[in-house]
Amino acid sequence: MIVAPSILSADFAKLGEEVKDVVEAGADWIHIDVMDGKFVPNITIGACVVKSIRKVVDVPFDVHLMIEEPEKHYRAFVEAGADYITVHAEATHSLYRLISKIRGECKVGVAINPATPLCSVENVIDDIDLLLIMSVEPGFGGQKFIESIIKKVEKAKEMIGSRKVYLSVDGGVNDRVAKILREKGVDVLVAGSYIFGSEDYREAIRKLRK
Ligand code: DX5
Ligand code: ZN
């Protein structure tokens, strides 16, 4: 199980320290939520922040782009040190072209919102490294896990089959939800408020992985 803390819930006044602490506490990847105030109602961070925290730790950076026109902006995040660039299927009219472009530069993930059906990514499943199922409406940390997503996760696992594609779930993940998702064969758990809102990062990460 790969545990990827989402820094959206970290203390941004000491972001470098937070990233270091969470990696020392056992985080496998760092999940970075990029929001533009258009694709989602919130605005978060840009490539310069990714570049700064890249100097602090060596673990893979999983950059989740919740932005319009990802084709215009993804490269800045690759250059800043992203290992995975995840784009939303809903954010582009040319998903296949976008994936093909990113693939030449970086590992590529595709995310789908809670209301977006799995069939929207069926035709690109052979071309991606990661499939991210959103279990909350993207935009904010600390929301409640949408239980009906579990069915979608089961179907996604089936769709992936023996392909080398990570199945990742993002939004409202806590220890209770993690147990269910582990049983469903999810590979990557993204968790923001559960980890950064806890007193003990190591214990929180251990409980997610258990
Ligand atoms: C939501 C983001 C998530 C979020 C998860 O739009 O993509 O990564 O930070 O936060 P929690 O775990 O608090 O739901
Ligand atoms: Zn995310």
XYZ file of C-alpha atoms and ligand atoms in Angstrom:
225
model
C 0.000 0.000 0.000
C 1.313 3.402 -0.975
C 0.326 6.179 1.425
C 0.388 9.623 -0.148
C -0.288 12.473 2.296
C -1.965 15.435 0.610
C -0.155 18.599 1.686
C -3.339 20.614 1.242
C -4.006 20.071 4.944
C -0.422 20.790 6.039
C 0.627 23.999 7.783
C 1.761 26.104 4.809
C 3.751 28.419 7.096
C 6.198 25.560 7.604
C 5.587 23.457 4.511
C 9.149 22.183 4.098
C 9.211 20.908 7.656
C 5.776 19.318 7.291
C 6.849 17.446 4.160
C 10.032 16.246 5.851
C 8.129 15.160 8.973
C 5.531 13.208 7.073
C 8.189 11.389 5.016
C 10.114 10.565 8.188
C 6.825 9.250 9.576
C 6.573 6.771 6.691
C 4.856 8.529 3.774
C 5.652 6.815 0.463
C 4.691 9.659 -1.839
C 3.710 13.304 -1.430
C 0.390 14.256 -3.023
C 0.251 17.862 -4.217
C -3.117 19.437 -4.996
C -2.944 22.183 -7.599
C -6.162 24.203 -7.937
C -6.860 27.189 -10.167
C -10.120 28.667 -8.892
C -11.803 27.692 -12.190
C -11.898 23.921 -12.518
C -12.521 23.913 -8.764
C -13.589 26.835 -6.546
C -10.336 26.946 -4.584
C -6.848 28.266 -5.456
C -3.810 26.525 -3.992
C -0.219 26.299 -5.123
C 1.911 26.649 -8.245
C 5.051 25.059 -9.644
C 7.416 27.280 -7.630
C 6.207 25.674 -4.399
C 6.728 22.203 -5.857
C 10.257 23.200 -6.852
C 11.011 24.387 -3.303
C 9.772 21.284 -1.522
C 11.503 19.061 -4.110
C 14.765 19.996 -2.400
C 13.552 18.692 0.956
C 12.687 15.021 0.285
C 13.384 12.300 -2.294
C 10.054 10.421 -2.398
C 7.883 10.558 -5.550
C 5.733 13.658 -6.017
C 2.210 12.931 -7.183
C 0.935 16.217 -8.633
C -2.850 16.338 -8.926
C -3.835 19.078 -11.371
C -7.339 20.367 -10.713
C -7.040 23.074 -13.328
C -8.476 24.100 -16.659
C -6.217 23.902 -19.703
C -3.832 21.368 -18.149
C -2.051 21.145 -21.516
C -0.788 24.684 -20.964
C 0.531 24.180 -17.456
C 1.604 20.588 -16.820
C 5.170 21.076 -18.099
C 6.004 23.632 -15.392
C 5.220 20.956 -12.802
C 7.341 18.359 -14.601
C 10.228 20.814 -14.586
C 9.609 21.535 -10.893
C 10.172 17.849 -10.108
C 6.860 15.995 -10.382
C 7.114 12.216 -10.773
C 3.436 11.718 -11.574
C 1.230 14.282 -13.274
C -2.449 13.506 -12.816
C -4.943 15.375 -14.988
C -8.718 15.352 -14.824
C -10.599 13.658 -17.641
C -13.189 16.463 -17.297
C -10.604 19.218 -17.812
C -9.712 18.510 -21.429
C -11.420 17.837 -24.755
C -8.424 15.816 -25.954
C -7.554 13.415 -23.173
C -5.680 11.003 -25.421
C -3.496 13.753 -26.863
C -2.788 15.204 -23.413
C -1.801 11.805 -22.001
C 0.473 11.135 -24.984
C 2.239 14.441 -24.436
C 2.741 13.961 -20.697
C 3.901 10.370 -21.171
C 6.988 11.500 -22.980
C 8.044 13.559 -19.976
C 6.652 12.020 -16.802
C 4.469 9.260 -15.395
C 0.843 10.045 -16.090
C -2.338 9.686 -14.105
C -5.967 10.411 -14.935
C -8.485 11.476 -12.297
C -12.262 11.314 -12.459
C -14.769 13.218 -10.349
C -17.431 11.381 -8.330
C -20.112 11.868 -11.007
C -17.890 10.924 -13.957
C -18.385 7.337 -15.110
C -15.470 4.934 -15.441
C -16.157 4.438 -19.143
C -14.702 7.906 -19.742
C -11.229 6.478 -19.088
C -11.743 2.977 -20.492
C -10.135 3.840 -23.812
C -6.974 5.264 -22.248
C -6.392 2.645 -19.557
C -3.499 1.125 -21.553
C -1.798 4.500 -21.771
C -1.666 5.599 -18.130
C 0.325 4.764 -14.998
C -2.290 5.747 -12.434
C -6.064 6.006 -12.199
C -7.303 8.364 -9.499
C -10.870 7.928 -8.301
C -12.128 11.034 -6.509
C -14.201 10.120 -3.483
C -15.189 13.719 -2.757
C -15.995 16.601 -5.073
C -12.528 18.120 -5.685
C -11.673 21.520 -4.266
C -11.240 21.190 -0.541
C -9.712 18.966 2.089
C -11.665 17.608 5.034
C -14.817 16.485 3.191
C -16.766 13.322 3.867
C -16.001 10.181 1.842
C -18.814 9.403 -0.641
C -19.698 5.796 0.157
C -21.175 4.996 -3.263
C -17.665 5.381 -4.713
C -16.760 1.950 -3.333
C -18.690 0.332 -6.208
C -16.758 2.424 -8.693
C -13.507 1.367 -7.060
C -14.474 -2.307 -7.465
C -15.242 -1.763 -11.147
C -12.013 0.202 -11.634
C -9.998 -2.660 -10.150
C -11.685 -5.040 -12.583
C -11.065 -2.718 -15.504
C -7.357 -2.415 -14.647
C -7.018 -6.205 -14.360
C -3.388 -7.264 -14.700
C -2.210 -3.948 -16.162
C 0.522 -2.053 -14.340
C -1.742 0.850 -13.437
C -1.939 2.118 -9.872
C -5.446 2.503 -8.512
C -5.593 5.539 -6.246
C -8.421 6.985 -4.156
C -8.511 10.601 -2.998
C -10.895 12.356 -0.623
C -12.210 11.679 2.864
C -9.854 8.771 3.474
C -9.486 7.827 7.140
C -8.628 4.560 8.911
C -12.165 3.170 8.529
C -12.347 3.933 4.803
C -8.757 2.742 4.288
C -9.651 -0.723 5.576
C -12.429 -1.049 2.989
C -10.241 0.303 0.188
C -7.392 -2.057 1.064
C -9.796 -4.977 0.784
C -10.879 -3.730 -2.642
C -7.276 -3.785 -3.845
C -6.577 -0.053 -3.964
C -2.837 0.659 -4.402
C -2.547 4.305 -3.364
C -4.358 6.027 -0.517
C -4.324 9.817 -0.612
C -5.116 11.400 2.738
C -4.885 15.006 3.815
C -6.826 15.992 6.924
C -6.631 12.523 8.461
C -2.832 12.649 8.526
C -2.096 16.347 8.991
C -4.947 16.738 11.476
C -3.526 14.013 13.693
C -1.165 14.469 16.623
C 1.074 11.651 15.465
C 1.790 11.379 11.716
C 3.535 8.031 12.091
C 0.558 6.473 13.866
C -1.909 7.908 11.326
C 0.098 6.540 8.385
C 0.482 3.167 10.110
C -3.283 2.936 10.626
C -3.950 3.663 6.945
C -1.483 1.021 5.809
C -2.343 -1.675 8.383
C -9.465 17.364 -2.889
C -8.019 16.965 -3.019
C -7.584 15.978 -2.017
C -7.698 16.463 -0.607
C -7.825 15.294 0.305
O -9.814 18.172 -3.935
O -7.755 16.428 -4.275
O -6.279 15.498 -2.271
O -6.611 17.233 -0.197
O -8.046 15.765 1.576
P -8.845 14.909 2.639
O -8.051 13.664 2.843
O -8.881 15.790 3.837
O -10.190 14.649 2.064
Zn -5.789 15.359 -4.585
